[in-house]
PDB file of C-alpha atoms in Angstrom:
ATOM      1  CA  MET A  12      26.734 364.032 270.119  1.00  0.00           C
ATOM      2  CA  GLY A  13      30.424 363.709 270.796  1.00  0.00           C
ATOM      3  CA  ALA A  14      31.474 361.834 273.928  1.00  0.00           C
ATOM      4  CA  GLY A  15      28.444 362.702 276.048  1.00  0.00           C
ATOM      5  CA  ALA A  16      28.683 362.296 279.802  1.00  0.00           C
ATOM      6  CA  ILE A  17      26.007 361.296 282.304  1.00  0.00           C
ATOM      7  CA  THR A  18      27.059 362.294 285.821  1.00  0.00           C
ATOM      8  CA  ASP A  19      25.817 362.848 289.375  1.00  0.00           C
ATOM      9  CA  LEU A  20      23.183 360.106 289.344  1.00  0.00           C
ATOM     10  CA  VAL A  21      21.019 360.279 292.488  1.00  0.00           C
ATOM     11  CA  TYR A  22      17.641 359.135 293.713  1.00  0.00           C
ATOM     12  CA  GLY A  23      15.362 359.990 296.605  1.00  0.00           C
ATOM     13  CA  ARG A  24      11.784 360.172 297.791  1.00  0.00           C
ATOM     14  CA  ASN A  25      11.749 363.765 299.033  1.00  0.00           C
ATOM     15  CA  ASN A  26       9.068 365.092 296.712  1.00  0.00           C
ATOM     16  CA  PRO A  27       5.384 365.979 297.226  1.00  0.00           C
ATOM     17  CA  SER A  28       4.071 363.168 294.993  1.00  0.00           C
ATOM     18  CA  GLY A  29       5.633 360.400 297.103  1.00  0.00           C
ATOM     19  CA  LYS A  30       7.178 358.981 293.947  1.00  0.00           C
ATOM     20  CA  LEU A  31      10.791 357.956 293.670  1.00  0.00           C
ATOM     21  CA  ALA A  32      12.802 360.736 292.007  1.00  0.00           C
ATOM     22  CA  VAL A  33      15.816 359.796 289.890  1.00  0.00           C
ATOM     23  CA  SER A  34      18.007 362.539 288.457  1.00  0.00           C
ATOM     24  CA  CYS A  35      21.277 362.928 286.624  1.00  0.00           C
ATOM     25  CA  TYR A  36      23.160 365.530 284.617  1.00  0.00           C
ATOM     26  CA  VAL A  37      23.952 365.112 280.932  1.00  0.00           C
ATOM     27  CA  LYS A  38      26.723 367.114 279.324  1.00  0.00           C
ATOM     28  CA  ASN A  39      27.667 367.412 275.671  1.00  0.00           C
ATOM     29  CA  THR A  40      31.450 367.188 275.761  1.00  0.00           C
ATOM     30  CA  GLY A  41      31.735 367.397 271.988  1.00  0.00           C
ATOM     31  CA  GLU A  42      32.260 370.370 269.687  1.00  0.00           C
ATOM     32  CA  ARG A  43      28.856 370.085 267.928  1.00  0.00           C
ATOM     33  CA  GLU A  44      25.235 370.065 268.990  1.00  0.00           C
ATOM     34  CA  GLY A  45      23.818 366.652 269.557  1.00  0.00           C
ATOM     35  CA  ALA A  46      21.306 364.448 271.316  1.00  0.00           C
ATOM     36  CA  GLU A  47      21.507 361.789 273.986  1.00  0.00           C
ATOM     37  CA  VAL A  48      18.867 359.329 275.196  1.00  0.00           C
ATOM     38  CA  VAL A  49      19.023 358.903 278.961  1.00  0.00           C
ATOM     39  CA  GLN A  50      17.585 355.538 280.015  1.00  0.00           C
ATOM     40  CA  CYS A  51      16.425 354.561 283.511  1.00  0.00           C
ATOM     41  CA  TYR A  52      16.275 350.873 284.452  1.00  0.00           C
ATOM     42  CA  VAL A  53      15.009 348.963 287.481  1.00  0.00           C
ATOM     43  CA  GLN A  54      16.345 345.621 288.736  1.00  0.00           C
ATOM     44  CA  THR A  55      14.343 343.487 291.162  1.00  0.00           C
ATOM     45  CA  LEU A  56      16.961 342.161 293.575  1.00  0.00           C
ATOM     46  CA  CYS A  57      14.961 339.586 295.520  1.00  0.00           C
ATOM     47  CA  ALA A  58      11.487 338.318 294.641  1.00  0.00           C
ATOM     48  CA  ASP A  59       9.448 335.146 295.152  1.00  0.00           C
ATOM     49  CA  ILE A  60       9.203 334.684 291.384  1.00  0.00           C
ATOM     50  CA  VAL A  61      11.624 335.027 288.485  1.00  0.00           C
ATOM     51  CA  ARG A  62      11.856 338.640 287.316  1.00  0.00           C
ATOM     52  CA  PRO A  63      13.661 340.203 284.326  1.00  0.00           C
ATOM     53  CA  ALA A  64      17.357 341.020 284.819  1.00  0.00           C
ATOM     54  CA  LYS A  65      16.475 344.706 284.316  1.00  0.00           C
ATOM     55  CA  GLU A  66      13.500 346.644 283.007  1.00  0.00           C
ATOM     56  CA  LEU A  67      13.516 349.928 281.104  1.00  0.00           C
ATOM     57  CA  ILE A  68      11.120 352.099 283.083  1.00  0.00           C
ATOM     58  CA  ARG A  69      11.827 355.603 281.726  1.00  0.00           C
ATOM     59  CA  PHE A  70      13.787 357.317 278.985  1.00  0.00           C
ATOM     60  CA  ARG A  71      14.187 360.851 277.699  1.00  0.00           C
ATOM     61  CA  LYS A  72      15.933 362.283 274.666  1.00  0.00           C
ATOM     62  CA  VAL A  73      17.743 365.548 275.314  1.00  0.00           C
ATOM     63  CA  PHE A  74      19.219 367.923 272.741  1.00  0.00           C
ATOM     64  CA  LEU A  75      22.309 369.857 273.787  1.00  0.00           C
ATOM     65  CA  LYS A  76      24.551 372.477 272.231  1.00  0.00           C
ATOM     66  CA  ALA A  77      28.311 371.982 272.375  1.00  0.00           C
ATOM     67  CA  GLY A  78      29.447 372.177 276.005  1.00  0.00           C
ATOM     68  CA  GLU A  79      25.876 372.464 277.337  1.00  0.00           C
ATOM     69  CA  GLU A  80      24.748 370.534 280.425  1.00  0.00           C
ATOM     70  CA  THR A  81      21.206 369.798 281.616  1.00  0.00           C
ATOM     71  CA  LYS A  82      19.501 367.968 284.465  1.00  0.00           C
ATOM     72  CA  VAL A  83      17.252 365.015 283.565  1.00  0.00           C
ATOM     73  CA  GLN A  84      14.738 363.842 286.151  1.00  0.00           C
ATOM     74  CA  PHE A  85      12.370 360.870 286.241  1.00  0.00           C
ATOM     75  CA  PHE A  86       9.588 360.057 288.726  1.00  0.00           C
ATOM     76  CA  ILE A  87       8.638 356.427 289.393  1.00  0.00           C
ATOM     77  CA  SER A  88       5.518 355.369 291.304  1.00  0.00           C
ATOM     78  CA  THR A  89       4.960 352.251 293.397  1.00  0.00           C
ATOM     79  CA  GLN A  90       2.325 351.025 290.935  1.00  0.00           C
ATOM     80  CA  GLU A  91       4.898 350.929 288.126  1.00  0.00           C
ATOM     81  CA  LEU A  92       7.073 348.509 290.101  1.00  0.00           C
ATOM     82  CA  MET A  93       4.324 346.085 291.076  1.00  0.00           C
ATOM     83  CA  TYR A  94       4.342 342.502 289.810  1.00  0.00           C
ATOM     84  CA  TYR A  95       2.221 339.394 290.372  1.00  0.00           C
ATOM     85  CA  ASP A  96       3.447 337.013 293.065  1.00  0.00           C
ATOM     86  CA  GLU A  97       2.882 333.232 293.150  1.00  0.00           C
ATOM     87  CA  GLN A  98      -0.681 333.720 294.460  1.00  0.00           C
ATOM     88  CA  MET A  99      -1.383 336.204 291.624  1.00  0.00           C
ATOM     89  CA  HIS A 100      -1.518 339.208 293.965  1.00  0.00           C
ATOM     90  CA  LEU A 101       0.066 342.490 292.915  1.00  0.00           C
ATOM     91  CA  THR A 102       3.000 343.281 295.161  1.00  0.00           C
ATOM     92  CA  CYS A 103       6.241 345.186 295.531  1.00  0.00           C
ATOM     93  CA  LYS A 104       6.187 345.866 299.266  1.00  0.00           C
ATOM     94  CA  GLY A 105       9.452 344.890 300.917  1.00  0.00           C
ATOM     95  CA  THR A 106      11.086 344.032 297.589  1.00  0.00           C
ATOM     96  CA  PRO A 107      14.530 345.583 297.090  1.00  0.00           C
ATOM     97  CA  PHE A 108      15.013 347.354 293.770  1.00  0.00           C
ATOM     98  CA  ARG A 109      18.152 348.782 292.160  1.00  0.00           C
ATOM     99  CA  ILE A 110      17.931 351.936 290.030  1.00  0.00           C
ATOM    100  CA  LEU A 111      20.340 352.307 287.101  1.00  0.00           C
ATOM    101  CA  ALA A 112      20.715 354.964 284.411  1.00  0.00           C
ATOM    102  CA  GLY A 113      22.848 355.504 281.362  1.00  0.00           C
ATOM    103  CA  ASN A 114      22.763 355.898 277.601  1.00  0.00           C
ATOM    104  CA  SER A 115      22.337 352.177 276.803  1.00  0.00           C
ATOM    105  CA  SER A 116      21.397 348.972 278.603  1.00  0.00           C
ATOM    106  CA  SER A 117      25.048 347.904 278.524  1.00  0.00           C
ATOM    107  CA  CYS A 118      26.427 351.208 279.878  1.00  0.00           C
ATOM    108  CA  LEU A 119      24.658 351.904 283.169  1.00  0.00           C
ATOM    109  CA  GLU A 120      25.554 353.446 286.512  1.00  0.00           C
ATOM    110  CA  GLU A 121      23.843 352.570 289.765  1.00  0.00           C
ATOM    111  CA  ALA A 122      21.877 355.285 291.554  1.00  0.00           C
ATOM    112  CA  GLY A 123      21.118 353.129 294.581  1.00  0.00           C
ATOM    113  CA  VAL A 124      18.973 350.407 296.120  1.00  0.00           C
ATOM    114  CA  PHE A 125      15.581 351.062 297.722  1.00  0.00           C
ATOM    115  CA  GLN A 126      12.392 349.419 298.986  1.00  0.00           C
ATOM    116  CA  PHE A 127       8.827 350.715 299.099  1.00  0.00           C
TER     117      PHE A 127
END
């Protein structure tokens, strides 16, 4: 896909499932049909143990015609963000997380920071 664009990245918890909703728009700005893989990452900002710099939590491949735009949405549950603390208990309560999305791990935009 020619110079694809990922825009209007937002997140929120206003959905019936209680999961975190992350959404963005993807537009094919090229002159041919193409595909883009939208990737959603999570960063643990402050934890009692060492955590990865960022974790790929969702991804979706979208196919777009020239000039076409589509909304991509991901839902993330509390259980998916849990990790073992020093006492080997699963936790994520009170831990700040950053949500990022983009088309590669080196080209990401921040959607926001949240806590469960």
